[in-house]
JSON list of C-alpha atoms in Angstrom, two decimals:
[
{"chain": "A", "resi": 1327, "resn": "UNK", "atom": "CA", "xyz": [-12.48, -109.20, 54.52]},
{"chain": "A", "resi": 1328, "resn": "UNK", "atom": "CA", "xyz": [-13.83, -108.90, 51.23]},
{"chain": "A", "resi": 1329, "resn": "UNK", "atom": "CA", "xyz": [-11.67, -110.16, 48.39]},
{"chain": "A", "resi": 1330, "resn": "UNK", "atom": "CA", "xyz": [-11.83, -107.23, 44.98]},
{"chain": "A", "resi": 1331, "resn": "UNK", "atom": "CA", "xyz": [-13.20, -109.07, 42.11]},
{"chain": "A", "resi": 1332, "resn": "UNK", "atom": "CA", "xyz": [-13.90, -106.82, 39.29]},
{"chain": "A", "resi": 1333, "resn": "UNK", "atom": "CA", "xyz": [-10.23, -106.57, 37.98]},
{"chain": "A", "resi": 1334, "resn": "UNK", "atom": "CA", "xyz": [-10.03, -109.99, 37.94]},
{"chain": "A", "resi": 1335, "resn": "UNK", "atom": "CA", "xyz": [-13.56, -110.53, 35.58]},
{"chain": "A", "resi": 1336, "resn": "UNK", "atom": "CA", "xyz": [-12.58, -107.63, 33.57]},
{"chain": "A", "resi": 1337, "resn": "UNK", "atom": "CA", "xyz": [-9.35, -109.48, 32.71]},
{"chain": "A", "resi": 1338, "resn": "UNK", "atom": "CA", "xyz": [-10.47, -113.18, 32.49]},
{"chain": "A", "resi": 1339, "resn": "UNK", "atom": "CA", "xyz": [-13.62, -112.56, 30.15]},
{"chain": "A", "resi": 1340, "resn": "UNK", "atom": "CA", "xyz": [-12.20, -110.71, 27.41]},
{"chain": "A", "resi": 1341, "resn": "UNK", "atom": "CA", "xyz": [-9.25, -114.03, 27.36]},
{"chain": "A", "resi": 1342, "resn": "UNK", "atom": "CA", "xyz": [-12.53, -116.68, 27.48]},
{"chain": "A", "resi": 1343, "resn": "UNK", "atom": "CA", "xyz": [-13.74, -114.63, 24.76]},
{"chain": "A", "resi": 1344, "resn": "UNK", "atom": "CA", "xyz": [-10.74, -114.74, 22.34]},
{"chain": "A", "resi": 1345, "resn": "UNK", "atom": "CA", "xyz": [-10.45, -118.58, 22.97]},
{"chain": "A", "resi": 1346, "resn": "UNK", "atom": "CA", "xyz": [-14.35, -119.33, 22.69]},
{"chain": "A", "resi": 1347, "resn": "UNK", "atom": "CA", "xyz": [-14.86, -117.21, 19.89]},
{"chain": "A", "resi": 1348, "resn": "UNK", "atom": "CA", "xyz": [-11.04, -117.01, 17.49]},
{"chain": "A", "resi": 1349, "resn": "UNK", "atom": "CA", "xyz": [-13.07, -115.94, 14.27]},
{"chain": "A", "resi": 1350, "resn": "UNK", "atom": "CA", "xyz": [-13.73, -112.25, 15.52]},
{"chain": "A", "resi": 1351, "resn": "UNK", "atom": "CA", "xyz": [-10.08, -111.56, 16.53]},
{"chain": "A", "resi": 1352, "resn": "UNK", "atom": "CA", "xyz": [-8.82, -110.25, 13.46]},
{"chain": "A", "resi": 1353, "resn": "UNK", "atom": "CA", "xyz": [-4.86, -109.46, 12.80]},
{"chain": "A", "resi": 1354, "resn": "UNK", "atom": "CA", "xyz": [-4.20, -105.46, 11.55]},
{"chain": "A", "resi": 1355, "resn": "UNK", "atom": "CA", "xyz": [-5.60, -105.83, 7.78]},
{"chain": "A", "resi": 1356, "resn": "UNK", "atom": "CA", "xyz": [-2.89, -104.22, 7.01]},
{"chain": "A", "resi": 1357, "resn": "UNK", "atom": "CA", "xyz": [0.15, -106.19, 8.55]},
{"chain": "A", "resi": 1358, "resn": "UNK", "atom": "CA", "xyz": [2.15, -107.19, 5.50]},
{"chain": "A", "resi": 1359, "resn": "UNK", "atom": "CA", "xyz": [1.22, -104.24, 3.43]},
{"chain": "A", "resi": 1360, "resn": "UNK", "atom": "CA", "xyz": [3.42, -101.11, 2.53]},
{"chain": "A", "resi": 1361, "resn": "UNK", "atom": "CA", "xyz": [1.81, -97.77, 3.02]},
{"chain": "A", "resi": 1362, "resn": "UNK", "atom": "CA", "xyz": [2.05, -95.63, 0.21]},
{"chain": "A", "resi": 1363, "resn": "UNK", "atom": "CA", "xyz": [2.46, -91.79, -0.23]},
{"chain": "A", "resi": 1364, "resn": "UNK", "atom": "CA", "xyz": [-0.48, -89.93, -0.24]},
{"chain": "A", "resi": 1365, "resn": "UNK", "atom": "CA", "xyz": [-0.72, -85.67, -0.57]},
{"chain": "A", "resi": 1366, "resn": "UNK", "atom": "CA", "xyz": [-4.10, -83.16, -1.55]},
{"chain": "A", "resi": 1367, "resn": "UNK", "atom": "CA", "xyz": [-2.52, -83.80, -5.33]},
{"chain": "A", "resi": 1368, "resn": "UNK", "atom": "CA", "xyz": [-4.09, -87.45, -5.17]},
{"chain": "A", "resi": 1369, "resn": "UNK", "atom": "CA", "xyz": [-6.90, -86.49, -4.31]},
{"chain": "A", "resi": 1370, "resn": "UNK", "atom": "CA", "xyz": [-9.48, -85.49, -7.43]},
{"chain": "A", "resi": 1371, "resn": "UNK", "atom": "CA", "xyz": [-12.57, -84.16, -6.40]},
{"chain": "A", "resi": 1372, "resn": "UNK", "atom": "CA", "xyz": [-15.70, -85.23, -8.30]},
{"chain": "A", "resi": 1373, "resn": "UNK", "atom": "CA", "xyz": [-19.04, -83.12, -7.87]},
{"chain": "A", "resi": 1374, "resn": "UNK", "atom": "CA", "xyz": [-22.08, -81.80, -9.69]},
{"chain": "A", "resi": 1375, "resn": "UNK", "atom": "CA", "xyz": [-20.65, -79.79, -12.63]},
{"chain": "A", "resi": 1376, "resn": "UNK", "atom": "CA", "xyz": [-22.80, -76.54, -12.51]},
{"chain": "A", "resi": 1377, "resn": "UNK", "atom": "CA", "xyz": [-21.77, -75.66, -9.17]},
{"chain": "A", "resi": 1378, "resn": "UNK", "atom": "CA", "xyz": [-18.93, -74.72, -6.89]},
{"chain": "A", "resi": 1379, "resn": "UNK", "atom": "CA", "xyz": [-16.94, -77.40, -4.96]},
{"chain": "A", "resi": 1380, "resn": "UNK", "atom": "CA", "xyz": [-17.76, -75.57, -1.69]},
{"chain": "A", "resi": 1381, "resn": "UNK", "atom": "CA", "xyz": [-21.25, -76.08, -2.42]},
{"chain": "A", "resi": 1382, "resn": "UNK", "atom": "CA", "xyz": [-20.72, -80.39, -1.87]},
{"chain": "A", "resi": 1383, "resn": "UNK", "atom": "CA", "xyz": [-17.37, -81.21, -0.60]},
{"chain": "A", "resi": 1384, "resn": "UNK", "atom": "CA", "xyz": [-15.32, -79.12, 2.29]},
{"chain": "A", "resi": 1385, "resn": "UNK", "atom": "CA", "xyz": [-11.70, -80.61, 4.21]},
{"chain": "A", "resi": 1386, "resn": "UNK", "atom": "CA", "xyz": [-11.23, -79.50, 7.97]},
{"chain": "A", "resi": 1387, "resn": "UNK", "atom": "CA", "xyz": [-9.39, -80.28, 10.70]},
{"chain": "A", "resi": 1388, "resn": "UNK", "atom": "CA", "xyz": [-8.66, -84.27, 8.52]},
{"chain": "A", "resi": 1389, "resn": "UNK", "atom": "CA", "xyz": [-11.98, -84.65, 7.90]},
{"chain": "A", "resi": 1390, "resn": "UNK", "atom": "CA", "xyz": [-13.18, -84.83, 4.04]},
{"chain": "A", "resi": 1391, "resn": "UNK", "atom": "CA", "xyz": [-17.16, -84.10, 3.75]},
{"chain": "A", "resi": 1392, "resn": "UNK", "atom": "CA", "xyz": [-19.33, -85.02, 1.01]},
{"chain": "A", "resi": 1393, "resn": "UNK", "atom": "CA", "xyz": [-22.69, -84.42, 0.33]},
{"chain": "A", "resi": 1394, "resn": "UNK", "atom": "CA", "xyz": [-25.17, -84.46, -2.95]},
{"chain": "A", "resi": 1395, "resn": "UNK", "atom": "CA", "xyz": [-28.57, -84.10, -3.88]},
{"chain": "A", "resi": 1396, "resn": "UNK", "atom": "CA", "xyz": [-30.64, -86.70, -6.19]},
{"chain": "A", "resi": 1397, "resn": "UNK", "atom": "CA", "xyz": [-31.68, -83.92, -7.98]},
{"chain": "A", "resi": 1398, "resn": "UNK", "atom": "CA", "xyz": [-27.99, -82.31, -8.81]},
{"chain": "A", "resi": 1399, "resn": "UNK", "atom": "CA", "xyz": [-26.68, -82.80, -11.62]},
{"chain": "A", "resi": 1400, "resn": "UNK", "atom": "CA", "xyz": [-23.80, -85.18, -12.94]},
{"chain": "A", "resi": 1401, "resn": "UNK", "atom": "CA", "xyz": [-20.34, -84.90, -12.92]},
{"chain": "A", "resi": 1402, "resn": "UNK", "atom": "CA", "xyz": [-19.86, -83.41, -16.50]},
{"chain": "A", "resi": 1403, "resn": "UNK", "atom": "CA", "xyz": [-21.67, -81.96, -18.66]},
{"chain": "A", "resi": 1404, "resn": "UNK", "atom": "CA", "xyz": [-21.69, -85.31, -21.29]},
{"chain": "A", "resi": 1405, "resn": "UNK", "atom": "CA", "xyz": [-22.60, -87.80, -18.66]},
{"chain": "A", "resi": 1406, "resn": "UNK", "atom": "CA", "xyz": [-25.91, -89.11, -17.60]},
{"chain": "A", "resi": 1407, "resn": "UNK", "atom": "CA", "xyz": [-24.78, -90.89, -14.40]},
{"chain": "A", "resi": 1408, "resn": "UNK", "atom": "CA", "xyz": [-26.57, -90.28, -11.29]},
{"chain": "A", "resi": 1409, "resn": "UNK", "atom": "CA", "xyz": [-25.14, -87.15, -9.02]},
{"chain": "A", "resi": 1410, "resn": "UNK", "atom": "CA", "xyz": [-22.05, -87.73, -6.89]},
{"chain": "A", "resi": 1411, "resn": "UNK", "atom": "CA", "xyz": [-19.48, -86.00, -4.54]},
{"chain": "A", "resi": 1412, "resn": "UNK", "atom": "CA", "xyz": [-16.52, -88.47, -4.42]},
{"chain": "A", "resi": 1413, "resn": "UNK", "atom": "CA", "xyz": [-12.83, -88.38, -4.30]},
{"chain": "A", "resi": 1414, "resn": "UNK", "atom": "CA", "xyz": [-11.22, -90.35, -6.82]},
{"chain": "A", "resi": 1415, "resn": "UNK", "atom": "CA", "xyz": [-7.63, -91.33, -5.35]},
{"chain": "A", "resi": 1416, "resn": "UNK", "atom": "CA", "xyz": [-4.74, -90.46, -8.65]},
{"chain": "A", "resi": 1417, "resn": "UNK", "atom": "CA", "xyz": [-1.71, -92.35, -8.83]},
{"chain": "A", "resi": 1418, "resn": "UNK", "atom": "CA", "xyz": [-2.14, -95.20, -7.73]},
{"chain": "A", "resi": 1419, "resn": "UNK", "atom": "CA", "xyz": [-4.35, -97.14, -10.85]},
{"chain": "A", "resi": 1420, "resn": "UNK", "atom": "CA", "xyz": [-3.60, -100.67, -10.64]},
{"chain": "A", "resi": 1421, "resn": "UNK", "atom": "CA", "xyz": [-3.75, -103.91, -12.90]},
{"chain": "A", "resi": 1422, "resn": "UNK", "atom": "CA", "xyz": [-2.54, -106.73, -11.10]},
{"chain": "A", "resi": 1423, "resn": "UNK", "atom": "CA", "xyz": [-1.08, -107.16, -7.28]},
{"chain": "A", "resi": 1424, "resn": "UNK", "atom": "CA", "xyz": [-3.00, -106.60, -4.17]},
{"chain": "A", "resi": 1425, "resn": "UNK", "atom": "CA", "xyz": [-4.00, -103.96, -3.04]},
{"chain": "A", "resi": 1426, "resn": "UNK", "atom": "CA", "xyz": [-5.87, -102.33, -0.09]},
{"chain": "A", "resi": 1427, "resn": "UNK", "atom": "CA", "xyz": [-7.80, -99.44, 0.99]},
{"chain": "A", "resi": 1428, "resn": "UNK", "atom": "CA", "xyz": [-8.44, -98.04, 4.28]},
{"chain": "A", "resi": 1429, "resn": "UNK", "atom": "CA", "xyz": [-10.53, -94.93, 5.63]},
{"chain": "A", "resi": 1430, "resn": "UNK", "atom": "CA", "xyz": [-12.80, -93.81, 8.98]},
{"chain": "A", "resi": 1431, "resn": "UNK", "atom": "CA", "xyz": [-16.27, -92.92, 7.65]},
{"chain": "A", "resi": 1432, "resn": "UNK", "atom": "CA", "xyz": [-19.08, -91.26, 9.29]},
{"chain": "A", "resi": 1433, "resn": "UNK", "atom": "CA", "xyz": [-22.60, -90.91, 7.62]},
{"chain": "A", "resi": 1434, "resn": "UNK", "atom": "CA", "xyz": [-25.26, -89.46, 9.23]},
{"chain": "A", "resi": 1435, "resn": "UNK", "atom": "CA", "xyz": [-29.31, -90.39, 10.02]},
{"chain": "A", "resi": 1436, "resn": "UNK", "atom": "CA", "xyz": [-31.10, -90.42, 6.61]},
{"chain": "A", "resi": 1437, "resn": "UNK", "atom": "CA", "xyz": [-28.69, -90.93, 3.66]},
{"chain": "A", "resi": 1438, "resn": "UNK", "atom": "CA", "xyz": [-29.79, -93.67, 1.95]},
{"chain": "A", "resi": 1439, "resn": "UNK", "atom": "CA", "xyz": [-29.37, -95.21, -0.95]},
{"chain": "A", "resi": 1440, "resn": "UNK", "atom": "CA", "xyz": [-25.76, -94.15, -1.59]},
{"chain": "A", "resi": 1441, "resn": "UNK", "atom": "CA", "xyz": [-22.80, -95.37, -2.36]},
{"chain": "A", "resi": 1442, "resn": "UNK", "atom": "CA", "xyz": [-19.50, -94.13, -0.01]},
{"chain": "A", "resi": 1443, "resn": "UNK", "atom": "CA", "xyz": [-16.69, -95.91, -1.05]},
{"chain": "A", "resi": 1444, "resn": "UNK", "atom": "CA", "xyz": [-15.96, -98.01, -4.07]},
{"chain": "A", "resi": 1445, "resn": "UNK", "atom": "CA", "xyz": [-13.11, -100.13, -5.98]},
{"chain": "A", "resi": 1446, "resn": "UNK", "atom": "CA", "xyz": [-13.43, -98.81, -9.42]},
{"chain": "A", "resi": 1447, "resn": "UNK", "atom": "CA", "xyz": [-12.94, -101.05, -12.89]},
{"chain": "A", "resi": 1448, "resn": "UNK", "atom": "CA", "xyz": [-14.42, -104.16, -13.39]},
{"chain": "A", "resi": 1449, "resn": "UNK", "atom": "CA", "xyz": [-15.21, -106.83, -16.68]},
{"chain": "A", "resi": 1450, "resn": "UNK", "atom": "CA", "xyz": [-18.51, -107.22, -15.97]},
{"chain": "A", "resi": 1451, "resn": "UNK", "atom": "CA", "xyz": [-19.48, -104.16, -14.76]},
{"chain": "A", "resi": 1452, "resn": "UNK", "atom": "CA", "xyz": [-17.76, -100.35, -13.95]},
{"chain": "A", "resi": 1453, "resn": "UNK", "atom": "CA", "xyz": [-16.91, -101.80, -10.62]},
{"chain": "A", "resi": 1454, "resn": "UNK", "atom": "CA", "xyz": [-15.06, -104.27, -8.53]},
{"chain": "A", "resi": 1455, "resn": "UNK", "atom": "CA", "xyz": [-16.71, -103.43, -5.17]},
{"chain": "A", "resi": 1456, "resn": "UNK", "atom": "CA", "xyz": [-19.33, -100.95, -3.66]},
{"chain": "A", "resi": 1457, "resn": "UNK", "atom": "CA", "xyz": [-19.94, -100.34, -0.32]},
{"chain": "A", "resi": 1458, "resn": "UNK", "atom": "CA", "xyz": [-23.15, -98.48, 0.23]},
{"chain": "A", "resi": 1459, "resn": "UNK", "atom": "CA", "xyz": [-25.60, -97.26, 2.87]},
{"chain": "A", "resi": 1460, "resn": "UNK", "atom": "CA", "xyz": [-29.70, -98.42, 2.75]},
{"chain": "A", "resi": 1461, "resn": "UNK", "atom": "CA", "xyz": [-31.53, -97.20, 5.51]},
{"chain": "A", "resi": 1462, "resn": "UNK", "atom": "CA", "xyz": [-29.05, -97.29, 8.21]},
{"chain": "A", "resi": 1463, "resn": "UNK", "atom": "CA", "xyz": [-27.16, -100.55, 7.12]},
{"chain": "A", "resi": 1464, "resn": "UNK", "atom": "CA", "xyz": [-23.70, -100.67, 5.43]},
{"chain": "A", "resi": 1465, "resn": "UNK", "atom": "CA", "xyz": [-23.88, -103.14, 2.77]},
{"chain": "A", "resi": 1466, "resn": "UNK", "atom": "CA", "xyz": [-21.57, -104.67, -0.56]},
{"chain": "A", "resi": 1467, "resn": "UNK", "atom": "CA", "xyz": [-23.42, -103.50, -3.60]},
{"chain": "A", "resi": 1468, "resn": "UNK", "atom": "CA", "xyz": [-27.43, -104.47, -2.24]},
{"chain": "A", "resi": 1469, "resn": "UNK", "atom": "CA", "xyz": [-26.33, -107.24, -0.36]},
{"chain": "A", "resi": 1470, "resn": "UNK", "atom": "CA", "xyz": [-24.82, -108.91, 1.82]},
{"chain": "A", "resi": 1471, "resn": "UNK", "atom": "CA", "xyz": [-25.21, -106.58, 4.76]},
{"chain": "A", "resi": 1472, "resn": "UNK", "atom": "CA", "xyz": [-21.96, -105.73, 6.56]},
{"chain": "A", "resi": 1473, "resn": "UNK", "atom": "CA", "xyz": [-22.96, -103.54, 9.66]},
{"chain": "A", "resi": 1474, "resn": "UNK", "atom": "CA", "xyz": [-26.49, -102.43, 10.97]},
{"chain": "A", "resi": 1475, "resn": "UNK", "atom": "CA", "xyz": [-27.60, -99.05, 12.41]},
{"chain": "A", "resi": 1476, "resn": "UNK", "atom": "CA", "xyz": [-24.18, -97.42, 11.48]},
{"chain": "A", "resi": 1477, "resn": "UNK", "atom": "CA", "xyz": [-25.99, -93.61, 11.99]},
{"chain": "A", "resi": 1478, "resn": "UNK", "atom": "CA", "xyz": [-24.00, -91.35, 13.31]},
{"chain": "A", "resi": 1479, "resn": "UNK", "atom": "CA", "xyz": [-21.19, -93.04, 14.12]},
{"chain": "A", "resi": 1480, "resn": "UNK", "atom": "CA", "xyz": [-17.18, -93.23, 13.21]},
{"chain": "A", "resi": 1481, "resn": "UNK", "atom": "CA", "xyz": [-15.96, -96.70, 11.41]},
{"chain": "A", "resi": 1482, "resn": "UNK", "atom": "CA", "xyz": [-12.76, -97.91, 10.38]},
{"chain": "A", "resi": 1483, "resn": "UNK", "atom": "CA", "xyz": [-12.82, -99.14, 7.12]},
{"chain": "A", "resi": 1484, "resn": "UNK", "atom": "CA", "xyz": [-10.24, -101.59, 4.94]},
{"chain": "A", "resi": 1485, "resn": "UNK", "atom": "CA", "xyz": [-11.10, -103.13, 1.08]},
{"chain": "A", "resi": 1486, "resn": "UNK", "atom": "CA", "xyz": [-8.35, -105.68, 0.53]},
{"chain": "A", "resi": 1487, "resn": "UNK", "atom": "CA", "xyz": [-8.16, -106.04, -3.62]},
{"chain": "A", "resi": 1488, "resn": "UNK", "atom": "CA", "xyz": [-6.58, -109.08, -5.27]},
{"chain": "A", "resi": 1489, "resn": "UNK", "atom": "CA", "xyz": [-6.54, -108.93, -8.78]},
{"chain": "A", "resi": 1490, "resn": "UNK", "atom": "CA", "xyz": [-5.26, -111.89, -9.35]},
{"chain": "A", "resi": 1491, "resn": "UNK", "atom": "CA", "xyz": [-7.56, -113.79, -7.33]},
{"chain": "A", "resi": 1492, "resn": "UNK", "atom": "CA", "xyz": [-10.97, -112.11, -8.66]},
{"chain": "A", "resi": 1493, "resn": "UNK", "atom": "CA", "xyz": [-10.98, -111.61, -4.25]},
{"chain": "A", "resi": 1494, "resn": "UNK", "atom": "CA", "xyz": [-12.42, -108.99, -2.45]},
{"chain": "A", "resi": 1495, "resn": "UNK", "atom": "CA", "xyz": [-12.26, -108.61, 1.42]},
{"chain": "A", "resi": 1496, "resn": "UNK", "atom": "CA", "xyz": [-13.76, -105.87, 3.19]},
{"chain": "A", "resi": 1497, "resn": "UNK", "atom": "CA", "xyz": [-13.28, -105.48, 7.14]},
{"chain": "A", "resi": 1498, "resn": "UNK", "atom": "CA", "xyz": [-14.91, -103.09, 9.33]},
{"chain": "A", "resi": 1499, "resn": "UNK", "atom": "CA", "xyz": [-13.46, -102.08, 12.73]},
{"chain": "A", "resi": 1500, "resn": "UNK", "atom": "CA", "xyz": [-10.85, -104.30, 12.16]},
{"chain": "A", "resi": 1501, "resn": "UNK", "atom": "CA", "xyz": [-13.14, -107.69, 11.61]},
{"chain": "A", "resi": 1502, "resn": "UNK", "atom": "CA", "xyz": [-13.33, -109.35, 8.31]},
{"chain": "A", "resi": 1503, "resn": "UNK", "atom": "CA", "xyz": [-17.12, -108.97, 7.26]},
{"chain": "A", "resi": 1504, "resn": "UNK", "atom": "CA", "xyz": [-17.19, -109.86, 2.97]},
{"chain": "A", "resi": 1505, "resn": "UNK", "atom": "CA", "xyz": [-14.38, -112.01, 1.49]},
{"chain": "A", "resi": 1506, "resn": "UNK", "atom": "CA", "xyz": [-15.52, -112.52, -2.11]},
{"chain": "A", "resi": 1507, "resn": "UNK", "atom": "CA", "xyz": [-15.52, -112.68, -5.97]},
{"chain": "A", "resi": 1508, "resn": "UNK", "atom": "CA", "xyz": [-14.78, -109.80, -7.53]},
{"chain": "A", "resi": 1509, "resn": "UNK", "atom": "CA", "xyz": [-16.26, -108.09, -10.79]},
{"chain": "A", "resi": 1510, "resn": "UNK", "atom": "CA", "xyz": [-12.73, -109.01, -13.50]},
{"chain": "A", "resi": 1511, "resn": "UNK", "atom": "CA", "xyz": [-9.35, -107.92, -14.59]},
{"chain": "A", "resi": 1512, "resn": "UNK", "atom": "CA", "xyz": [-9.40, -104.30, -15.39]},
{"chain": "A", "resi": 1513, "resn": "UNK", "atom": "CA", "xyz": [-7.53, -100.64, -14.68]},
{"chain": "A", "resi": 1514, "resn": "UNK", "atom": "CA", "xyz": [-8.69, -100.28, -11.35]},
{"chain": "A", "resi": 1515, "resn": "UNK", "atom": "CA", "xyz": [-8.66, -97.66, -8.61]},
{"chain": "A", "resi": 1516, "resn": "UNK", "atom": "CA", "xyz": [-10.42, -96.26, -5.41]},
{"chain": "A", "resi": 1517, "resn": "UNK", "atom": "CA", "xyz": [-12.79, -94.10, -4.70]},
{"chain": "A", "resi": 1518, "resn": "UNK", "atom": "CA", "xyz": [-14.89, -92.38, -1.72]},
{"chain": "A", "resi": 1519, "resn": "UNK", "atom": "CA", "xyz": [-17.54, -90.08, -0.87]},
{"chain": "A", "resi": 1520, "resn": "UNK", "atom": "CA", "xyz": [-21.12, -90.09, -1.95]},
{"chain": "A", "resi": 1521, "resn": "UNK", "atom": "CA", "xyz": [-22.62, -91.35, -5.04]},
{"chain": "A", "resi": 1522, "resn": "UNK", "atom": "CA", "xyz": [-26.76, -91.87, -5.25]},
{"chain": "A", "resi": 1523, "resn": "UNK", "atom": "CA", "xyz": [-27.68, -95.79, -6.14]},
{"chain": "A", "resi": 1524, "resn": "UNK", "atom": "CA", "xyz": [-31.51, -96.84, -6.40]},
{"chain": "A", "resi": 1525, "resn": "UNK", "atom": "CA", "xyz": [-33.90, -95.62, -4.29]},
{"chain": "A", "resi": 1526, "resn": "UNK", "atom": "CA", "xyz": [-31.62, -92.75, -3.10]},
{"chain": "A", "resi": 1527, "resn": "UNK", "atom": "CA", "xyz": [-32.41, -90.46, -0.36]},
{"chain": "A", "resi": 1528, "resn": "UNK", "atom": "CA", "xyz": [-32.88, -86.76, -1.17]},
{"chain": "A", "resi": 1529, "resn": "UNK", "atom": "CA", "xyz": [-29.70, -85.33, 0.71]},
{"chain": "A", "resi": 1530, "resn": "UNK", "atom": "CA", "xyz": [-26.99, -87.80, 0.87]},
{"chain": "A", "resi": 1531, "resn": "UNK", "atom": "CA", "xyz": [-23.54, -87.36, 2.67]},
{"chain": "A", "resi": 1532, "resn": "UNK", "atom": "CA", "xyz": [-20.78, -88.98, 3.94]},
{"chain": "A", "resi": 1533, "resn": "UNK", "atom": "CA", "xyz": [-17.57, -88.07, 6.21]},
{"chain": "A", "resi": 1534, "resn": "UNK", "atom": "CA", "xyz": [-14.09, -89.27, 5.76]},
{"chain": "A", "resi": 1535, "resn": "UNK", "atom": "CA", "xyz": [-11.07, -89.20, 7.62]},
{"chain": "A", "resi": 1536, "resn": "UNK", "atom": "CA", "xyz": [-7.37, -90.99, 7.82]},
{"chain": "A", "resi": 1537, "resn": "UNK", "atom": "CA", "xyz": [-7.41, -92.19, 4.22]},
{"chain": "A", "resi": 1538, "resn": "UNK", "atom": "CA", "xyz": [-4.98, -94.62, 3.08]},
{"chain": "A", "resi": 1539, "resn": "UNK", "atom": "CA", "xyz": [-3.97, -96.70, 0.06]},
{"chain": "A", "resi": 1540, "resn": "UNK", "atom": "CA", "xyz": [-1.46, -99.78, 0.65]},
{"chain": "A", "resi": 1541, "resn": "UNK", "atom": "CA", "xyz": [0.20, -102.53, -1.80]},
{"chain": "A", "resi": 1542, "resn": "UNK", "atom": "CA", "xyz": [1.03, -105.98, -0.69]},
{"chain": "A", "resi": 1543, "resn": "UNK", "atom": "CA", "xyz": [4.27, -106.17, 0.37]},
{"chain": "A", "resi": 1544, "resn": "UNK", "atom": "CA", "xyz": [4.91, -109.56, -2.00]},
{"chain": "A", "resi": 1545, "resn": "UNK", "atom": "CA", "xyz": [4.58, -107.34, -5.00]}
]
């Protein structure tokens, strides 16, 4: 008689795994955080300002979808900042404490060149964190590189913020992948969507769902 051994592989490798390899079994990100209240009047959408939203944002069944060209043009008629559809999240500006983001993103084969999701305010710069797509690979700012080939696929995605630490984290899927400086004390606050960077692609987009801002619950 043959004894079944499948069910008892499928159970013992995933527990050798999580012993051999503790670093990639993350908690939640966002055990120990409070969820805060979020409606549509938090949401402020940001798009080319000689056309109609429709044109580069639409919301459907959860899902948020941006897209730009790097020939529109900028978001008012005074600035000379690259093109952008983003959401900037209202409400919730922040000066001290920590504080976390979390969304599911989807961007599809050739946007590149783009930022699609970003921690606003910085001393040293306009921002604290960037997370942006070249060529198929999610990266902070130009570098380091976070996740390859992320085409056409969903993501969760978490940006942990301590202000008081100068720290950023950023986990995808769950995993820590950046925990670093960030940019200086300022008014801070979260954004998502698309917004062209160097070397941009012509048609850029990005797809959000499940969007989420949380505070530390120490604060």
């Amino acid at each position: 008689m043959v004894v079944p051994q499948p069910i008892f592989h499928q159970t013992l490798l995933p527990l050798l795994f999580c012993i051999t390899t503790p670093s990639l079994v993350a908690a939640n990100p966002t055990d120990g955080f409070t969820r805060l209240l979020l409606s549509n009047f938090n949401f402020q959408v940001q798009k080319p300002h000689d056309v109609p939203q429709n044109l580069h944002y639409s919301f459907s069944n959860g899902v948020h979808k941006f897209w730009v060209y790097s020939t529109d043009k900028p978001h008012t008629p005074s600035s000379d900042i690259v093109p952008r559809t983003e959401i900037r999240v209202t409400g919730y500006d922040y000066t001290s404490g920590v504080w976390q983001f979390e969304g599911y993103f989807y961007v599809p084969s050739g946007t590149s060149g783009t930022c699609i999701q970003q921690v606003f305010g910085g001393a040293s710069s306009a921002t604290t964190s960037q997370t942006r797509v070249y060529g198929g690979s999610l990266t902070h700012y130009q570098s380091p590189t976070l996740e390859q080939d992320i085409y056409g696929k969903w993501y969760r995605h978490n940006v942990i913020h301590d202000v008081g630490a100068n720290n950023v984290k950023i986990f995808i899927n769950g995993v820590k992948i950046f925990d670093g400086n960030g940019r200086g004390a300022s008014s801070h606050y979260f954004k998502f969507g698309v917004y062209a960077q160097n070397g941009s692609s012509n048609y850029m987009e990005s797809q959000w769902r499940d969007i989420n801002i949380f505070r530390n619950n120490r604060d």
